[in-house]
Short mmCIF file of C-alpha atoms in Angstrom, two decimals:
data_model
loop_
_atom_site.label_atom_id
_atom_site.label_comp_id
_atom_site.label_asym_id
_atom_site.label_seq_id
_atom_site.Cartn_x
_atom_site.Cartn_y
_atom_site.Cartn_z
CA UNK A 245 4.70 204.04 217.54
CA UNK A 246 0.93 203.86 217.40
CA UNK A 247 -1.19 204.02 214.26
CA UNK A 248 -2.44 207.49 215.19
CA UNK A 249 1.08 208.88 215.49
CA UNK A 250 2.00 207.30 212.27
CA UNK A 251 -0.89 208.88 210.41
CA UNK A 252 0.06 212.22 211.92
CA UNK A 253 3.62 211.97 210.62
CA UNK A 254 3.06 210.02 207.44
CA UNK A 255 2.95 213.18 205.32
CA UNK A 256 6.11 214.50 206.75
CA UNK A 257 7.71 211.11 206.06
CA UNK A 258 6.41 211.21 202.53
CA UNK A 259 7.87 214.61 201.96
CA UNK A 260 11.18 213.61 203.51
CA UNK A 261 10.80 216.15 206.29
CA UNK A 262 10.95 213.63 209.12
CA UNK A 263 14.11 213.24 211.27
CA UNK A 264 16.10 210.10 210.52
CA UNK A 265 15.41 208.31 213.84
CA UNK A 266 11.70 209.07 213.64
CA UNK A 267 11.67 207.85 210.03
CA UNK A 268 13.19 204.54 211.14
CA UNK A 269 10.57 204.07 213.80
CA UNK A 270 7.83 204.92 211.35
CA UNK A 271 9.20 202.43 208.76
CA UNK A 272 9.26 199.73 211.43
CA UNK A 273 5.61 200.46 212.11
CA UNK A 274 4.82 200.35 208.42
CA UNK A 275 6.47 196.97 208.31
CA UNK A 276 4.19 195.63 210.94
CA UNK A 277 0.86 197.35 210.37
CA UNK A 278 -1.04 196.52 207.21
CA UNK A 279 -3.49 199.38 207.45
CA UNK A 280 -0.78 201.97 207.76
CA UNK A 281 1.22 200.52 204.93
CA UNK A 282 -1.88 200.56 202.82
CA UNK A 283 -2.37 204.21 203.66
CA UNK A 284 1.26 205.02 202.91
CA UNK A 285 1.17 203.24 199.56
CA UNK A 286 -1.97 205.07 198.61
CA UNK A 287 -0.55 208.42 199.48
CA UNK A 288 2.79 207.68 197.86
CA UNK A 289 0.96 206.60 194.70
CA UNK A 290 -0.95 209.90 194.70
CA UNK A 291 2.35 211.84 195.17
CA UNK A 292 4.06 209.95 192.37
CA UNK A 293 1.08 210.33 190.07
CA UNK A 294 0.87 214.04 190.71
CA UNK A 295 4.52 214.70 189.87
CA UNK A 296 3.92 215.21 186.14
CA UNK A 297 5.03 218.49 184.63
CA UNK A 298 3.20 220.18 181.85
CA UNK A 299 5.05 221.83 179.03
CA UNK A 300 3.89 224.99 177.46
CA UNK A 301 3.35 224.13 173.74
CA UNK A 302 5.80 225.89 171.47
CA UNK A 303 3.13 227.51 169.32
CA UNK A 304 1.49 228.82 172.48
CA UNK A 305 4.89 230.20 173.67
CA UNK A 306 5.29 232.27 170.54
CA UNK A 307 1.71 233.52 170.66
CA UNK A 308 1.98 234.46 174.35
CA UNK A 309 5.30 236.18 173.85
CA UNK A 310 3.98 238.21 170.98
CA UNK A 311 0.83 239.10 172.82
CA UNK A 312 2.76 240.15 175.93
CA UNK A 313 5.03 242.32 173.86
CA UNK A 314 2.21 243.99 172.00
CA UNK A 315 0.14 244.61 175.21
CA UNK A 316 3.11 245.75 177.23
CA UNK A 317 3.94 248.62 174.87
CA UNK A 318 2.09 251.72 176.18
CA UNK A 319 -0.18 253.83 174.06
CA UNK A 320 -3.79 254.61 173.50
CA UNK A 321 -4.78 251.01 172.73
CA UNK A 322 -3.07 249.88 175.93
CA UNK A 323 -4.63 252.57 177.97
CA UNK A 324 -8.09 251.61 176.65
CA UNK A 325 -7.35 247.96 177.26
CA UNK A 326 -6.34 248.72 180.79
CA UNK A 327 -9.51 250.71 181.39
CA UNK A 328 -11.50 247.82 180.06
CA UNK A 329 -9.48 245.39 182.16
CA UNK A 330 -10.06 247.41 185.31
CA UNK A 331 -13.79 247.37 184.62
CA UNK A 332 -13.75 243.65 183.81
CA UNK A 333 -11.86 242.85 187.02
CA UNK A 334 -14.22 245.00 189.03
CA UNK A 335 -17.20 243.21 187.48
CA UNK A 336 -15.61 239.87 188.07
CA UNK A 337 -14.86 240.64 191.71
CA UNK A 338 -18.18 242.40 192.23
CA UNK A 339 -19.17 240.06 194.97
CA UNK A 340 -15.98 241.05 196.94
CA UNK A 341 -16.69 244.66 196.27
CA UNK A 342 -20.14 244.30 197.54
CA UNK A 343 -18.91 242.56 200.56
CA UNK A 344 -16.68 245.51 201.34
CA UNK A 345 -19.57 247.97 200.94
CA UNK A 346 -21.62 245.78 203.23
CA UNK A 347 -18.86 245.88 205.78
CA UNK A 348 -18.61 249.65 205.54
CA UNK A 349 -22.34 249.85 206.06
CA UNK A 350 -21.96 248.37 209.53
CA UNK A 351 -20.44 251.46 211.23
CA UNK A 352 -23.05 253.61 209.57
CA UNK A 353 -25.86 251.51 210.86
CA UNK A 354 -24.37 251.40 214.36
CA UNK A 355 -23.93 255.16 214.33
CA UNK A 356 -27.60 255.58 213.24
CA UNK A 357 -28.79 253.55 216.21
CA UNK A 358 -26.41 255.25 218.55
CA UNK A 359 -27.88 258.57 217.45
CA UNK A 360 -31.36 257.25 218.23
CA UNK A 361 -30.29 256.00 221.65
CA UNK A 362 -28.66 259.37 222.38
CA UNK A 363 -32.15 260.95 222.27
CA UNK A 364 -32.87 259.44 225.69
CA UNK A 365 -31.30 261.07 228.72
CA UNK A 366 -28.60 259.02 230.30
CA UNK A 367 -29.24 260.40 233.83
CA UNK A 368 -30.64 257.99 236.48
CA UNK A 369 -34.38 257.79 236.96
CA UNK A 370 -34.31 259.41 240.30
CA UNK A 371 -32.70 262.56 238.92
CA UNK A 372 -35.01 262.54 236.00
CA UNK A 373 -38.02 262.76 238.31
CA UNK A 374 -36.50 265.51 240.37
CA UNK A 375 -39.13 267.99 241.37
CA UNK A 376 -39.05 271.29 239.58
CA UNK A 377 -39.17 274.01 242.11
CA UNK A 378 -39.34 276.94 239.89
CA UNK A 379 -41.69 277.03 236.98
CA UNK A 380 -41.32 280.15 235.03
CA UNK A 381 -42.87 278.71 231.88
CA UNK A 382 -45.36 276.10 231.21
CA UNK A 383 -44.34 274.73 227.83
CA UNK A 384 -47.56 272.74 227.28
CA UNK A 385 -48.03 274.11 223.82
CA UNK A 386 -46.23 276.38 221.48
CA UNK A 387 -49.35 278.32 220.67
CA UNK A 388 -50.92 278.61 224.16
CA UNK A 389 -49.61 281.55 226.08
CA UNK A 390 -47.86 280.35 229.17
CA UNK A 391 -49.93 281.17 232.30
CA UNK A 392 -47.19 281.91 234.71
CA UNK A 393 -44.65 283.92 232.80
CA UNK A 394 -45.37 287.29 234.44
CA UNK A 395 -44.89 285.97 237.91
CA UNK A 396 -41.37 286.52 239.03
CA UNK A 397 -40.10 284.07 241.59
CA UNK A 398 -37.69 285.93 243.66
CA UNK A 399 -35.86 283.68 245.95
CA UNK A 400 -32.40 282.46 246.57
CA UNK A 401 -30.88 279.08 246.14
CA UNK A 402 -30.73 278.72 249.98
CA UNK A 403 -34.54 278.95 249.91
CA UNK A 404 -34.68 276.25 247.22
CA UNK A 405 -32.64 274.02 249.49
CA UNK A 406 -35.04 274.53 252.34
CA UNK A 407 -38.05 273.95 250.20
CA UNK A 408 -36.49 270.83 248.92
CA UNK A 409 -35.86 269.48 252.37
CA UNK A 410 -39.46 270.27 253.28
CA UNK A 411 -40.71 268.67 250.14
CA UNK A 412 -38.68 265.57 250.63
CA UNK A 413 -40.78 264.79 253.64
CA UNK A 414 -43.93 264.65 251.60
CA UNK A 415 -44.95 261.03 251.70
CA UNK A 416 -46.88 260.25 248.49
CA UNK A 417 -45.85 259.79 244.98
CA UNK A 418 -47.98 262.56 243.70
CA UNK A 419 -47.66 266.01 242.34
CA UNK A 420 -48.98 269.46 243.09
CA UNK A 421 -48.39 273.01 241.93
CA UNK A 422 -49.12 276.03 244.04
CA UNK A 423 -48.27 279.69 244.53
CA UNK A 424 -47.05 280.52 247.96
CA UNK A 425 -46.45 283.87 249.45
CA UNK A 426 -43.70 284.56 251.92
CA UNK A 427 -44.99 286.43 254.96
CA UNK A 428 -43.10 289.15 256.79
CA UNK A 429 -42.32 286.72 259.55
CA UNK A 430 -40.30 284.72 257.15
CA UNK A 431 -42.63 281.81 256.76
CA UNK A 432 -44.71 280.97 253.65
CA UNK A 433 -48.42 280.50 253.05
CA UNK A 434 -50.23 278.97 250.19
CA UNK A 435 -51.72 281.79 248.13
CA UNK A 436 -53.58 279.55 245.69
CA UNK A 437 -53.17 276.06 244.30
CA UNK A 438 -52.60 275.51 240.59
CA UNK A 439 -52.78 271.79 240.63
CA UNK A 440 -54.25 269.82 243.43
CA UNK A 441 -52.60 266.57 244.55
CA UNK A 442 -54.59 263.40 244.55
CA UNK A 443 -54.02 262.97 248.20
CA UNK A 444 -55.43 265.78 250.36
CA UNK A 445 -53.02 265.02 253.24
CA UNK A 446 -50.18 265.97 250.86
CA UNK A 447 -51.53 269.46 250.47
CA UNK A 448 -51.92 269.77 254.23
CA UNK A 449 -48.43 268.44 254.77
CA UNK A 450 -46.92 270.94 252.30
CA UNK A 451 -48.93 273.67 253.94
CA UNK A 452 -47.47 272.66 257.29
CA UNK A 453 -44.02 272.48 255.97
CA UNK A 454 -44.29 275.96 254.37
CA UNK A 455 -45.70 277.49 257.53
CA UNK A 456 -43.03 275.98 259.74
CA UNK A 457 -40.06 276.71 257.45
CA UNK A 458 -38.08 279.79 258.20
CA UNK A 459 -37.06 281.39 254.94
CA UNK A 460 -33.70 283.13 255.44
CA UNK A 461 -34.04 285.65 252.64
CA UNK A 462 -37.58 286.74 253.45
CA UNK A 463 -36.54 290.40 254.00
CA UNK A 464 -34.87 290.63 250.58
CA UNK A 465 -37.91 289.58 248.70
CA UNK A 466 -39.86 292.47 247.41
CA UNK A 467 -42.51 290.60 245.46
CA UNK A 468 -42.96 287.60 247.56
CA UNK A 469 -44.85 285.36 245.18
CA UNK A 470 -43.29 282.02 244.78
CA UNK A 471 -44.51 279.18 242.60
CA UNK A 472 -43.74 275.71 243.79
CA UNK A 473 -44.26 272.59 241.93
CA UNK A 474 -43.69 269.20 243.32
CA UNK A 475 -43.93 266.43 240.88
CA UNK A 476 -43.72 262.76 241.34
CA UNK A 477 -42.50 262.92 244.83
CA UNK A 478 -41.21 259.61 246.05
CA UNK A 479 -42.80 257.60 248.74
CA UNK A 480 -41.27 258.17 252.10
CA UNK A 481 -42.83 255.41 254.16
CA UNK A 482 -41.47 256.49 257.57
CA UNK A 483 -43.38 259.73 257.53
CA UNK A 484 -45.86 260.03 260.41
CA UNK A 485 -48.62 261.27 258.19
CA UNK A 486 -48.86 258.01 256.29
CA UNK B 250 10.87 216.23 189.08
CA UNK B 251 12.82 217.37 192.07
CA UNK B 252 15.86 217.36 189.83
CA UNK B 253 14.06 219.70 187.43
CA UNK B 254 13.24 222.26 190.13
CA UNK B 255 16.83 221.95 191.38
CA UNK B 256 18.21 222.69 187.94
CA UNK B 257 16.11 225.84 187.66
CA UNK B 258 17.22 226.87 191.12
CA UNK B 259 20.91 226.29 190.36
CA UNK B 260 20.79 227.91 186.93
CA UNK B 261 19.68 231.10 188.49
CA UNK B 262 21.83 231.95 191.51
CA UNK B 263 20.94 234.67 193.98
CA UNK B 264 23.03 237.64 192.69
CA UNK B 265 22.26 236.55 189.16
CA UNK B 266 18.57 236.80 190.01
CA UNK B 267 19.12 240.24 191.55
CA UNK B 268 20.87 241.28 188.37
CA UNK B 269 17.91 239.97 186.38
CA UNK B 270 15.41 241.91 188.48
CA UNK B 271 17.45 245.11 187.94
CA UNK B 272 17.44 244.50 184.22
CA UNK B 273 13.68 243.76 184.34
CA UNK B 274 13.08 247.05 186.02
CA UNK B 275 14.96 248.73 183.23
CA UNK B 276 12.56 247.02 180.82
CA UNK B 277 15.38 244.98 179.17
CA UNK B 278 13.63 242.74 176.68
CA UNK B 279 16.39 240.12 176.83
CA UNK B 280 15.81 239.83 180.59
CA UNK B 281 12.08 239.31 180.08
CA UNK B 282 12.89 236.65 177.47
CA UNK B 283 15.14 234.92 179.93
CA UNK B 284 12.58 235.00 182.67
CA UNK B 285 9.86 233.74 180.27
CA UNK B 286 12.07 230.82 179.18
CA UNK B 287 12.95 229.97 182.81
CA UNK B 288 9.50 230.06 184.34
CA UNK B 289 7.04 229.48 181.50
CA UNK B 290 6.59 225.77 182.32
CA UNK B 291 6.34 226.33 186.06
CA UNK B 292 3.61 228.95 185.60
CA UNK B 293 1.81 226.85 183.01
CA UNK B 294 1.90 223.68 185.01
CA UNK B 295 0.67 225.42 188.10
CA UNK B 296 -2.28 226.97 186.16
CA UNK B 297 -3.20 223.74 184.44
CA UNK B 298 -3.25 221.82 187.76
CA UNK B 299 -5.17 224.48 189.51
CA UNK B 300 -7.83 225.12 186.82
CA UNK B 301 -7.79 221.78 184.89
CA UNK B 302 -8.35 223.69 181.71
CA UNK B 303 -5.55 224.16 179.30
CA UNK B 304 -7.10 227.14 177.53
CA UNK B 305 -7.59 228.96 180.79
CA UNK B 306 -4.08 228.03 181.74
CA UNK B 307 -2.60 229.55 178.57
CA UNK B 308 -4.62 232.67 179.22
CA UNK B 309 -3.33 232.86 182.82
CA UNK B 310 0.30 232.29 181.67
CA UNK B 311 -0.09 235.21 179.34
CA UNK B 312 -1.64 237.33 182.13
CA UNK B 313 1.17 236.42 184.53
CA UNK B 314 3.91 237.46 182.13
CA UNK B 315 2.10 240.59 181.15
CA UNK B 316 1.83 241.36 184.88
CA UNK B 317 5.56 240.81 185.07
CA UNK B 318 6.07 243.23 182.26
CA UNK B 319 3.80 245.92 183.67
CA UNK B 320 4.08 245.53 187.44
CA UNK B 321 7.74 244.70 187.90
CA UNK B 322 8.15 248.03 189.74
CA UNK B 323 5.73 246.58 192.36
CA UNK B 324 8.21 243.77 193.03
CA UNK B 325 9.96 244.89 196.21
CA UNK B 326 12.42 242.08 196.31
CA UNK B 327 11.41 240.76 199.70
CA UNK B 328 10.85 237.36 198.14
CA UNK B 329 12.37 235.67 195.14
CA UNK B 330 11.18 236.33 191.62
CA UNK B 331 9.94 232.78 191.46
CA UNK B 332 7.86 233.11 194.60
CA UNK B 333 6.40 236.36 193.28
CA UNK B 334 5.45 234.69 189.97
CA UNK B 335 3.90 231.86 191.85
CA UNK B 336 1.88 234.30 193.88
CA UNK B 337 0.70 236.23 190.82
CA UNK B 338 -0.32 232.88 189.21
CA UNK B 339 -2.18 231.78 192.30
CA UNK B 340 -4.04 235.06 192.53
CA UNK B 341 -4.99 234.92 188.87
CA UNK B 342 -6.12 231.30 189.16
CA UNK B 343 -8.08 232.05 192.35
CA UNK B 344 -9.91 234.82 190.54
CA UNK B 345 -10.74 232.62 187.49
CA UNK B 346 -11.74 229.93 189.88
CA UNK B 347 -14.22 232.22 191.61
CA UNK B 348 -15.45 233.53 188.29
CA UNK B 349 -15.92 230.13 186.81
CA UNK B 350 -17.53 228.52 189.84
CA UNK B 351 -19.97 231.33 190.17
CA UNK B 352 -21.20 231.14 186.62
CA UNK B 353 -20.92 227.51 185.68
CA UNK B 354 -21.24 225.70 188.97
CA UNK B 355 -24.17 223.51 187.78
CA UNK B 356 -22.43 222.42 184.57
CA UNK B 357 -19.09 221.59 186.14
CA UNK B 358 -20.66 219.66 188.98
CA UNK B 359 -22.91 217.63 186.77
CA UNK B 360 -20.00 216.73 184.54
CA UNK B 361 -17.55 215.73 187.21
CA UNK B 362 -19.99 213.87 189.42
CA UNK B 363 -20.86 211.34 186.64
CA UNK B 364 -17.61 210.52 184.88
CA UNK B 365 -19.21 207.50 183.20
CA UNK B 366 -21.51 209.60 181.13
CA UNK B 367 -18.53 211.66 180.00
CA UNK B 368 -16.87 208.53 178.62
CA UNK B 369 -14.34 208.04 181.41
CA UNK B 370 -13.06 204.58 182.17
CA UNK B 371 -13.84 203.59 185.68
CA UNK B 372 -11.91 200.45 186.67
CA UNK B 373 -14.04 197.72 188.13
CA UNK B 374 -12.50 194.23 188.24
CA UNK B 375 -15.97 192.64 188.71
CA UNK B 376 -17.23 193.74 185.26
CA UNK B 377 -16.14 191.99 182.15
CA UNK B 378 -15.37 195.12 180.14
CA UNK B 379 -12.10 195.06 178.19
CA UNK B 380 -9.20 196.48 180.10
CA UNK B 381 -7.38 199.36 178.40
CA UNK B 382 -3.70 199.09 177.73
CA UNK B 383 -1.12 200.71 179.89
CA UNK B 384 -0.75 204.07 178.14
CA UNK B 385 -4.48 204.59 177.79
CA UNK B 386 -4.96 203.60 181.44
CA UNK B 387 -2.24 206.08 182.57
CA UNK B 388 -4.08 208.81 180.65
CA UNK B 389 -7.28 207.85 182.39
CA UNK B 390 -5.55 208.01 185.82
CA UNK B 391 -4.26 211.40 184.88
CA UNK B 392 -7.69 212.61 183.89
CA UNK B 393 -9.23 211.23 187.07
CA UNK B 394 -6.54 212.76 189.18
CA UNK B 395 -7.17 216.12 187.58
CA UNK B 396 -10.96 215.74 188.13
CA UNK B 397 -10.33 214.79 191.79
CA UNK B 398 -7.98 217.83 192.14
CA UNK B 399 -10.71 219.96 190.73
CA UNK B 400 -13.06 218.88 193.47
CA UNK B 401 -10.73 219.88 196.25
CA UNK B 402 -11.18 223.34 197.90
CA UNK B 403 -8.97 225.84 196.27
CA UNK B 404 -6.52 226.29 199.16
CA UNK B 405 -5.96 222.55 199.63
CA UNK B 406 -5.50 222.15 195.83
CA UNK B 407 -2.94 224.98 195.77
CA UNK B 408 -0.92 223.49 198.66
CA UNK B 409 -0.94 219.97 197.15
CA UNK B 410 0.05 221.13 193.76
CA UNK B 411 2.84 223.37 195.00
CA UNK B 412 4.16 220.49 197.10
CA UNK B 413 3.74 217.45 194.87
CA UNK B 414 3.82 218.89 191.37
CA UNK B 415 6.20 221.86 191.84
CA UNK B 416 8.14 220.16 194.63
CA UNK B 417 8.43 223.25 196.78
CA UNK B 418 9.36 223.05 200.47
CA UNK B 419 6.81 223.77 203.25
CA UNK B 420 8.51 227.10 203.96
CA UNK B 421 8.29 228.24 200.38
CA UNK B 422 4.66 227.22 200.15
CA UNK B 423 3.86 228.98 203.34
CA UNK B 424 5.49 232.19 201.97
CA UNK B 425 3.60 231.89 198.64
CA UNK B 426 0.26 231.19 200.23
CA UNK B 427 0.86 233.63 203.11
CA UNK B 428 -0.09 231.05 205.67
CA UNK B 429 1.51 229.33 208.62
CA UNK B 430 3.55 226.15 208.01
CA UNK B 431 1.16 224.15 210.19
CA UNK B 432 -1.74 225.34 208.03
CA UNK B 433 0.11 224.42 204.91
CA UNK B 434 0.89 220.95 206.28
CA UNK B 435 -2.71 220.26 207.23
CA UNK B 436 -3.99 221.50 203.85
CA UNK B 437 -1.59 219.17 202.06
CA UNK B 438 -2.51 216.25 204.32
CA UNK B 439 -6.26 216.77 203.88
CA UNK B 440 -5.90 217.29 200.18
CA UNK B 441 -3.86 214.15 199.72
CA UNK B 442 -6.19 212.08 201.84
CA UNK B 443 -9.18 213.10 199.74
CA UNK B 444 -7.30 212.39 196.52
CA UNK B 445 -6.30 209.03 197.91
CA UNK B 446 -9.85 208.13 198.79
CA UNK B 447 -11.14 209.39 195.44
CA UNK B 448 -8.59 207.47 193.34
CA UNK B 449 -8.66 204.25 195.31
CA UNK B 450 -10.26 202.19 192.46
CA UNK B 451 -7.68 203.46 189.91
CA UNK B 452 -4.74 202.51 192.17
CA UNK B 453 -6.17 199.05 192.74
CA UNK B 454 -6.65 198.73 188.99
CA UNK B 455 -3.08 199.82 188.37
CA UNK B 456 -1.83 197.13 190.75
CA UNK B 457 -3.69 194.38 188.81
#
């Protein structure tokens, strides 16, 4: 048995919890190794020195017994004493109580930050920059009367899909807003431009797209004024106009 | 010491203990008196060793038996009455310990670090001071041991005291401290090693 093993088991040996064969091996080692015997003697001395019982003094016994009997009887004094004791215990353990309240503050704080984070939309960026086709209101200000509210945009969702496929071809990251009118032939023309794009080619490209697109529901549209707004259109580098 | 524990254990057999608990629940004063006579020294010794203050220990003994009076209906019987009393004592002592350390940390530290100023005898064979006689020296060792115990962390102190003073088994200590047996063993080992290192001069003096 090595010294390390001996030191690991020396406390079990001291407490008589070691199996007999292991104890024999350990005793052999103690016979050979001075350091380990020294350690064992020290620990054994500590163990022997600790084994001293205290005795409750007789006077204290009587006092305690009387006190316990007095305090154990229930009545107003006991009730008041208990209230005081509860308060005293609370005050004594205040650090623990404060710890608990700190711990309970954690979910509250987390919830607070979650609520802040929930203010931001969780949709992907691409969806967030999706161009708005139909702009019935312009909520730039609460007080300013929206410019476009009277204009009814009467078109179907099929038209929106077509416009979208035309707009997707627009090559610049840019924006424009315009009012287009659908002609009896089923195409569309730019009536007037509300917001010019930075790139002039973009306007021309949109114009081309509108002229060449065949709108399926042209016959159904009685008031063929359509507002189109393309915002932050992504770069489409393969486009021939680039 | 082991013989003392054994005698308490044998005097109160299992069904006898159950009967005692039933009587305690019925607030039988005779039963309380019996329990008090049985366990007063155990509780007192544990508190003295844990707190190294006899006044505090008396206070705790009183609190423990008052708890026994008042909270005996909380005793579910999933451990022995003795274990329960030990647990109550430990909790009380732990609370006092916290309370005391928080308020008087500076004072206690300054007193225990410099035992010479307090009038302790520190054995030093090199000096030519007069050697105290056997009984006085034993008392000095006792004092030094108590001071060293006081410097241990509370859980190590509790484990060492339960094992070496009260002579409980590892399983009982684990149940009382609500810890694994391995944890209890390592606490005992570390506590004893520290006590050994701390009391080395006293042991060498005793061997002279």
